[in-house]
Short mmCIF file of C-alpha atoms in Angstrom, two decimals:
data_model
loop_
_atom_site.label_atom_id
_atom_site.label_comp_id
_atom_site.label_asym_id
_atom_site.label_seq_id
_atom_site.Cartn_x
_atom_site.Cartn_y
_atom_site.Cartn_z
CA UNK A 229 53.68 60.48 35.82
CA UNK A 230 55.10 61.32 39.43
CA UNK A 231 58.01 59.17 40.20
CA UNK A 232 57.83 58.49 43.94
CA UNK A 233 60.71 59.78 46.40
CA UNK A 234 62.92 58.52 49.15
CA UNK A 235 60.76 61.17 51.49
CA UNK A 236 57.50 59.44 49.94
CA UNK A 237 58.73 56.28 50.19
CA UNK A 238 59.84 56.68 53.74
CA UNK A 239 56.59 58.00 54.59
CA UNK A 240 54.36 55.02 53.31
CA UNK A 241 57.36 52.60 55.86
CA UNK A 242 56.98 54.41 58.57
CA UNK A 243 53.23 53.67 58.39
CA UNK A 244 54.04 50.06 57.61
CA UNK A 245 56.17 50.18 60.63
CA UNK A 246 53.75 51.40 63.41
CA UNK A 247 51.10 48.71 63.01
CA UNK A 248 51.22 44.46 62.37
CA UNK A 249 48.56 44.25 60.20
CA UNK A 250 46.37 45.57 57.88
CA UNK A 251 42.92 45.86 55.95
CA UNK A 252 43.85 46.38 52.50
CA UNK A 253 40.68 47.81 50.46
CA UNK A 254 39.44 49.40 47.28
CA UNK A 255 36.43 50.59 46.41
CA UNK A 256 33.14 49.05 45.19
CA UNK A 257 32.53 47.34 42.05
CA UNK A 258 36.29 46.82 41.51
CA UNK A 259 37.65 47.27 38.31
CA UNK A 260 41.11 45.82 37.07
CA UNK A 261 43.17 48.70 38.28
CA UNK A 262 41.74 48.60 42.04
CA UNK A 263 42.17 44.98 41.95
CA UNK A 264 45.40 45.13 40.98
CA UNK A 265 47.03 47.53 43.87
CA UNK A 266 44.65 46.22 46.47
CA UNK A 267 46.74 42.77 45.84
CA UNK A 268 49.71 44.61 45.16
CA UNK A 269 49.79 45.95 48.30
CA UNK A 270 48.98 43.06 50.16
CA UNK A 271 52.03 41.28 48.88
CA UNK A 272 54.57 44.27 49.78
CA UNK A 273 52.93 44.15 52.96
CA UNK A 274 53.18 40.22 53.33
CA UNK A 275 56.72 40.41 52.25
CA UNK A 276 57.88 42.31 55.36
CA UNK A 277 56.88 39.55 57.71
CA UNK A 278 53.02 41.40 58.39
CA UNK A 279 49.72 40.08 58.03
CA UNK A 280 47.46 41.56 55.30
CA UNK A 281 44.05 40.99 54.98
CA UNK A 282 42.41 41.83 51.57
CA UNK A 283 39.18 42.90 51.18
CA UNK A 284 36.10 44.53 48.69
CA UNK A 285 32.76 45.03 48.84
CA UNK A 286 32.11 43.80 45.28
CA UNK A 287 30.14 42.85 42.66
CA UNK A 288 33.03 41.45 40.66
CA UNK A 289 30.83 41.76 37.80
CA UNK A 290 33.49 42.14 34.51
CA UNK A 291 34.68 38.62 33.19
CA UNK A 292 38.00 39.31 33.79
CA UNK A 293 37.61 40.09 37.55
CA UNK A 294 36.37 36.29 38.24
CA UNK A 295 39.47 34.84 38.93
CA UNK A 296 40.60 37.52 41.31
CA UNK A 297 37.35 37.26 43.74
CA UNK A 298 38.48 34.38 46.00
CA UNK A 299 41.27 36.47 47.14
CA UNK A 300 39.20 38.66 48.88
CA UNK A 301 36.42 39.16 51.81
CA UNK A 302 33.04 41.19 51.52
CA UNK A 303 33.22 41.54 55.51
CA UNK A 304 36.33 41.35 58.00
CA UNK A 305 36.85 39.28 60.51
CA UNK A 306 36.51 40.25 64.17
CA UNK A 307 39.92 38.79 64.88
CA UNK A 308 41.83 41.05 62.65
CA UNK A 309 40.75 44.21 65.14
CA UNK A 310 42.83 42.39 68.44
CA UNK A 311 46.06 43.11 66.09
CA UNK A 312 47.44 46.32 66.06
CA UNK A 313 45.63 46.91 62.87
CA UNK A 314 45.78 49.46 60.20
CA UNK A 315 43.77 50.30 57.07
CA UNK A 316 45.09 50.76 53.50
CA UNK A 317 42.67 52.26 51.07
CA UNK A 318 44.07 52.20 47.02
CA UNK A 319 42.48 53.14 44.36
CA UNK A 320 40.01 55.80 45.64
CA UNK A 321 40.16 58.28 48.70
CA UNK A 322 36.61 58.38 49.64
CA UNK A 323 35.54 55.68 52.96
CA UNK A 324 31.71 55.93 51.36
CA UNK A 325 33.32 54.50 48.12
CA UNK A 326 34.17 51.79 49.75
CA UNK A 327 30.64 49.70 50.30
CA UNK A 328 29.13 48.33 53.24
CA UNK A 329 32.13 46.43 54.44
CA UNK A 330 32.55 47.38 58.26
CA UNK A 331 31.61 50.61 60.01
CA UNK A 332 34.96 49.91 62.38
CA UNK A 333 37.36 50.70 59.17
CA UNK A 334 36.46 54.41 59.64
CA UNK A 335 38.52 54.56 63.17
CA UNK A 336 41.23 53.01 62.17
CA UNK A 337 44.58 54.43 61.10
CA UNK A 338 44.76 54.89 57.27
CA UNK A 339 46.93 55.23 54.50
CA UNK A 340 45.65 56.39 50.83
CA UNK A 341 47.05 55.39 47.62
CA UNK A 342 45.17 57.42 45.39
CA UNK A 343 45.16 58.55 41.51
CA UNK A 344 42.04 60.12 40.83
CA UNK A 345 41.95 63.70 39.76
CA UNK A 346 38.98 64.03 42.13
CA UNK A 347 40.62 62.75 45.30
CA UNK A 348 41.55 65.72 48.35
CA UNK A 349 44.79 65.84 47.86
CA UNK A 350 46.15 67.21 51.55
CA UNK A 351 45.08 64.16 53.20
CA UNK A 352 47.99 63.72 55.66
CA UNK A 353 49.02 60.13 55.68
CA UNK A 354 48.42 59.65 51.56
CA UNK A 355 50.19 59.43 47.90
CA UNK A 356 47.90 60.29 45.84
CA UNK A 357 49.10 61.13 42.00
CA UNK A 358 46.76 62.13 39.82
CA UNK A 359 49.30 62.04 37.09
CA UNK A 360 49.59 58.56 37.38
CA UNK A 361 47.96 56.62 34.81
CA UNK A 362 46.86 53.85 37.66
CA UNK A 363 47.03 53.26 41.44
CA UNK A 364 48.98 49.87 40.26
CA UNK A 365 51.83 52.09 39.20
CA UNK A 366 52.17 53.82 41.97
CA UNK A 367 52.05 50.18 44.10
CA UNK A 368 54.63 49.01 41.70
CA UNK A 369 57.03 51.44 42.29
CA UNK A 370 56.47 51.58 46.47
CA UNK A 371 57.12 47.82 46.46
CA UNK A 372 60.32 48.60 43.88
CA UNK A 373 61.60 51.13 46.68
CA UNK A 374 60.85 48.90 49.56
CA UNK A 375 61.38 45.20 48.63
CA UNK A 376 62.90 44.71 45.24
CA UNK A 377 62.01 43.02 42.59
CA UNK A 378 58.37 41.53 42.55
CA UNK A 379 57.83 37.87 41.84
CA UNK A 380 56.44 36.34 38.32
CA UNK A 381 52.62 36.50 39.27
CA UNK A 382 53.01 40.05 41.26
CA UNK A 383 54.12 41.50 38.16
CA UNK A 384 51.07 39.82 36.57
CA UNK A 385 49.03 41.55 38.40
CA UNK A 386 50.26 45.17 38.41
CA UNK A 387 50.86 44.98 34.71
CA UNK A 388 47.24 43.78 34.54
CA UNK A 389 46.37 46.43 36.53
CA UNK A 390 47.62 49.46 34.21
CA UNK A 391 46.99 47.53 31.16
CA UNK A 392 43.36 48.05 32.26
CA UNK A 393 43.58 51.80 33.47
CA UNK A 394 45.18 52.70 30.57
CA UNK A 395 43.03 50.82 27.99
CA UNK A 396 45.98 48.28 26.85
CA UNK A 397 48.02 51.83 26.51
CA UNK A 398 45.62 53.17 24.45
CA UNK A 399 45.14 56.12 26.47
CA UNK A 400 48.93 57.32 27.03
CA UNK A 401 50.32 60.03 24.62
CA UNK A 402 53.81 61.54 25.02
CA UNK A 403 53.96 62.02 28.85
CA UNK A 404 53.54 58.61 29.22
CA UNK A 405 57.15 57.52 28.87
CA UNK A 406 56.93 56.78 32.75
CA UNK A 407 54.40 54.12 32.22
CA UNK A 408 55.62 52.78 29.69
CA UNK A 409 59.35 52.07 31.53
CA UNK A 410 57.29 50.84 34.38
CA UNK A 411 55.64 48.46 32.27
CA UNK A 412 58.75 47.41 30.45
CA UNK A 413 60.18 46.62 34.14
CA UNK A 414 56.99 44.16 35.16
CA UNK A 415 57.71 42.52 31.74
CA UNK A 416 61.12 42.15 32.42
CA UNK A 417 59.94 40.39 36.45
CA UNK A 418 57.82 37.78 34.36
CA UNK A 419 54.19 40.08 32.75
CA UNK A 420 52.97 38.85 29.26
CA UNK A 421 51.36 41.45 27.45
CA UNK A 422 49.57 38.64 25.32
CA UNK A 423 48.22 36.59 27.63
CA UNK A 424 47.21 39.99 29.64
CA UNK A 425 45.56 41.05 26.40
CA UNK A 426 43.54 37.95 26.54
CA UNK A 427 42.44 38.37 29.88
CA UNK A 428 41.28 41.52 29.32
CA UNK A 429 39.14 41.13 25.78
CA UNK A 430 38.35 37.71 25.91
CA UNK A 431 35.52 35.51 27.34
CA UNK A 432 32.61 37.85 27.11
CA UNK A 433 29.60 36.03 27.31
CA UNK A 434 27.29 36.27 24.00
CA UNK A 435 24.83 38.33 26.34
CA UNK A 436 27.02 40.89 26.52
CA UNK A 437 27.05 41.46 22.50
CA UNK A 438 23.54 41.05 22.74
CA UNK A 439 22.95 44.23 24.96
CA UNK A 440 26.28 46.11 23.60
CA UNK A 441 23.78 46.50 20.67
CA UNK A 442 21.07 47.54 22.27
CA UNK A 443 22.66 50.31 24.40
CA UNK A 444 24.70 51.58 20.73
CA UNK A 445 20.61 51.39 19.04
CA UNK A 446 19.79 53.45 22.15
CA UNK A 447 22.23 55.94 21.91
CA UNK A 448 21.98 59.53 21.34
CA UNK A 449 23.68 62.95 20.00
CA UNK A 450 23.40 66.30 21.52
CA UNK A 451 24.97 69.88 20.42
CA UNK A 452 25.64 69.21 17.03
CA UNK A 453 27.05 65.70 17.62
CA UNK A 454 29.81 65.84 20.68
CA UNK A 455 27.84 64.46 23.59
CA UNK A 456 26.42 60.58 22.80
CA UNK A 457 24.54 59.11 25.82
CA UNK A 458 23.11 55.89 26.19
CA UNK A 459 20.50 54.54 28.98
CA UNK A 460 20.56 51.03 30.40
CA UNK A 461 16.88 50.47 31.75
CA UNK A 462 16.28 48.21 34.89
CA UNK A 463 14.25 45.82 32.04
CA UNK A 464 17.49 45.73 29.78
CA UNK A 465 19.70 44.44 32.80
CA UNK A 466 16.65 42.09 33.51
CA UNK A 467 16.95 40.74 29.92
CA UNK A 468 20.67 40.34 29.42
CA UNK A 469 22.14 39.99 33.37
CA UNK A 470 25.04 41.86 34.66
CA UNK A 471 27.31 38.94 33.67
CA UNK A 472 30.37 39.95 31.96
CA UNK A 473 29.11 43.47 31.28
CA UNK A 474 31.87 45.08 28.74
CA UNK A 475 31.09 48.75 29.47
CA UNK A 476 35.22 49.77 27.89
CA UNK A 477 33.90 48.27 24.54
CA UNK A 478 30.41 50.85 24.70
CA UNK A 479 32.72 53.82 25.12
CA UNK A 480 35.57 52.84 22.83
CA UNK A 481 33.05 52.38 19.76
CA UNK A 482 30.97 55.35 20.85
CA UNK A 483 34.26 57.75 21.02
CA UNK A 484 35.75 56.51 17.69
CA UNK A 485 32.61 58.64 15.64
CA UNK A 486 34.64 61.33 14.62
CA UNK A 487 31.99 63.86 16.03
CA UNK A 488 31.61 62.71 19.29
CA UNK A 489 33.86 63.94 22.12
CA UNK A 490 32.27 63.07 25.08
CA UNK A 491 30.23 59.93 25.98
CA UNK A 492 27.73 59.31 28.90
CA UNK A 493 26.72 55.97 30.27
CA UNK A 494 23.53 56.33 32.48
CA UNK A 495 22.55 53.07 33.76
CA UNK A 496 19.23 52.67 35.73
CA UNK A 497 20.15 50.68 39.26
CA UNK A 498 16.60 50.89 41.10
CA UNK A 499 13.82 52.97 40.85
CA UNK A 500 15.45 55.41 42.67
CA UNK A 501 19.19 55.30 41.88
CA UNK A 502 21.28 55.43 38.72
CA UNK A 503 25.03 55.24 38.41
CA UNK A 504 26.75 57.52 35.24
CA UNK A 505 29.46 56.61 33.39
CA UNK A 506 31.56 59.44 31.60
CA UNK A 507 34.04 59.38 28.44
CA UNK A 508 35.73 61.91 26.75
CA UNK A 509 38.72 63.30 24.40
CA UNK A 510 41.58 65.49 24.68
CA UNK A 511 40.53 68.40 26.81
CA UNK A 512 37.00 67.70 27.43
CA UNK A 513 36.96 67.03 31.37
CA UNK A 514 34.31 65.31 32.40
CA UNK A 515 35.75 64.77 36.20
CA UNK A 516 34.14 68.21 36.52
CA UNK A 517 29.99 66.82 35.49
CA UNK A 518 30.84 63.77 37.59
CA UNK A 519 31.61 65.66 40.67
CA UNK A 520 28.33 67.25 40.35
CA UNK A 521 26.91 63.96 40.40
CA UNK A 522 28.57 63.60 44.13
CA UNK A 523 31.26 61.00 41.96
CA UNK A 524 34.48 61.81 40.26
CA UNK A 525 38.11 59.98 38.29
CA UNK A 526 39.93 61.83 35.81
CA UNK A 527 39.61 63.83 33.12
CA UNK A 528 38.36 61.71 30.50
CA UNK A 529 37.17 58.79 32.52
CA UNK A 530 35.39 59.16 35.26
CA UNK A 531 31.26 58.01 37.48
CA UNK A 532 29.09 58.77 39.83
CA UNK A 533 26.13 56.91 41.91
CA UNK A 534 23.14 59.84 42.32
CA UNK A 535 20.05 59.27 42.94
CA UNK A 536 16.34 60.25 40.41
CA UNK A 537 15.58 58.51 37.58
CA UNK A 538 16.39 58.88 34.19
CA UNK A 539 13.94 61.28 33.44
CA UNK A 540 15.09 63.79 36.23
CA UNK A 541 18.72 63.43 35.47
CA UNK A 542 18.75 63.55 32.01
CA UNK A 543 18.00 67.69 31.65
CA UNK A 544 21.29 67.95 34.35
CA UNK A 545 23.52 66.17 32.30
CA UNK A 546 22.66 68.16 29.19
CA UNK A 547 22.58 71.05 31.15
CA UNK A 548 26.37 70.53 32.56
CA UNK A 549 27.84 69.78 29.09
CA UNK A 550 25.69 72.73 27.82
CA UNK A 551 28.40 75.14 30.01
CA UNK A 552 31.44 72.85 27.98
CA UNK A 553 30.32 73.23 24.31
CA UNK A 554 28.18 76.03 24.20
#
């Protein structure tokens, strides 16, 4: 993991320095991580005196997102543009990512806070470290450099925010000492790791089982046993609701067969559309088939929104992973 500089640092408060407020966003269909830095941000910006307005497009679909929603807008306000207003985008580096918030945030000035392998990595006024097991660390240690100490439920939140990105640490292996001393630090500002825990696992409606079962009978194997891919059907969401979906839980169990080194979610969002979810081990990078897919992440996590059906997308997944194993 990067560790941010003074020149970094001084970069991001120059930018907080030119403008009075801001749109603080992440993108669509949050997840903990972009939660987490989206209201990370907002505080760091708060605690300099400016105005910060949070906002996401949603669905806040997972369980553990619920209590987060009513600190954030779909749309913006029209008042916020008579400021001298500026736009803060975490967690992703892509405007389209974003959802169908406002067309005006695409004019405004912008600042990136990015950690995705994926993301364009010259973008002028940007930190974006793909190293960086979440966009929360990278928050954490900005508002470190720039204010201090965080207060009891900020460091909640940011330690919620790479406990999720990094699977309750599951994911780190030696070159995550970083992540670890930045989580030791939000502990030591107020974070439970229990409680956290809780959040995180807990309170998964019995739904959820119900179709986590049905997507595992579903599953597949290709080339001799490393790629597994399940389909979610429109008539399976139908049947069990997007409620609580536990999508972490699929990949976890379908990654611990000791064949299986990749993992592909495909889940069917229209008749038209279907968004991918892709898993992996060690050196299988699967940011490389999701790009394909006009998405992207990191090396072993990463999605993608494309349009066909699961019929006409099938034969390109196989066909991508074919150039991996074969």
């Amino acid at each position: 993991m990067h560790i941010i500089t003074q020149a970094e640092t001084e970069k991001f408060k120059g930018f907080l320095n030119a403008h009075e407020a801001f749109i603080i966003v992440g993108h669509k269909e949050p997840d903990g991580d972009c939660i987490a830095s989206t209201l990370g941000a907002a505080e760091l910006v708060r605690r300099l005196g400016k105005k910060a307005v949070t906002v996401n497009a949603g669905p806040f679909k997972r369980t553990e997102l619920k209590k987060y929603e009513k600190y954030f807008n779909q749309k913006v306000k029209n008042s916020i543009f008579k400021k001298n207003v500026a736009l803060i985008i975490v967690d992703c580096s892509e405007m389209q990512r974003l959802g169908d918030i406002d067309e005006r945030l695409s004019s405004l000035d912008s600042f990136i806070i990015d950690h995705h392998k994926t993301s364009a990595a010259d973008i002028q006024n940007s930190i974006i470290d793909s190293t960086s097991p979440a966009a929360a660390c990278i928050v954490q240690q900005l508002f470190e450099n720039i204010i201090g100490k965080p207060d009891t439920e900020t460091a909640e939140t940011l330690f919620f925010g790479l406990a999720t990105d990094t699977g309750f640490f599951r994911f780190l292996d030696t070159t995550g000492k970083e992540a670890f001393q930045a989580a030791s630090r939000l502990i030591e500002y107020g974070a439970n790791p229990r409680t956290t825990y809780d959040d995180i696992t807990g309170g998964k409606p019995w739904s959820t089982r119900k179709l986590l079962g049905q997507l595992l009978s579903k599953a597949e194997t290709h080339f001799d046993g490393r790629l597994a891919i399940t389909i979610e059907n429109i008539d399976d969401t139908r049947r069990f609701g997007q409620e609580g979906r536990d999508s972490d839980a699929l990949y976890q169990l379908m990654l611990s067969c000791a064949s299986v080194q990749a993992v592909v979610f495909l889940r069917e969002e229209s008749e038209q559309t279907c968004t991918l979810g892709f898993r992996s081990k060690d050196d299988i990078d699967v940011s490389k088939v999701a790009s394909i897919f006009g998405g992207g992440g990191h090396k072993n996590a990463a999605g993608a929104c494309t349009e066909g059906t699961p019929e006409t997308i099938m034969p390109k997944i196989l066909s991508e992973f074919e150039k991996i194993f074969m």
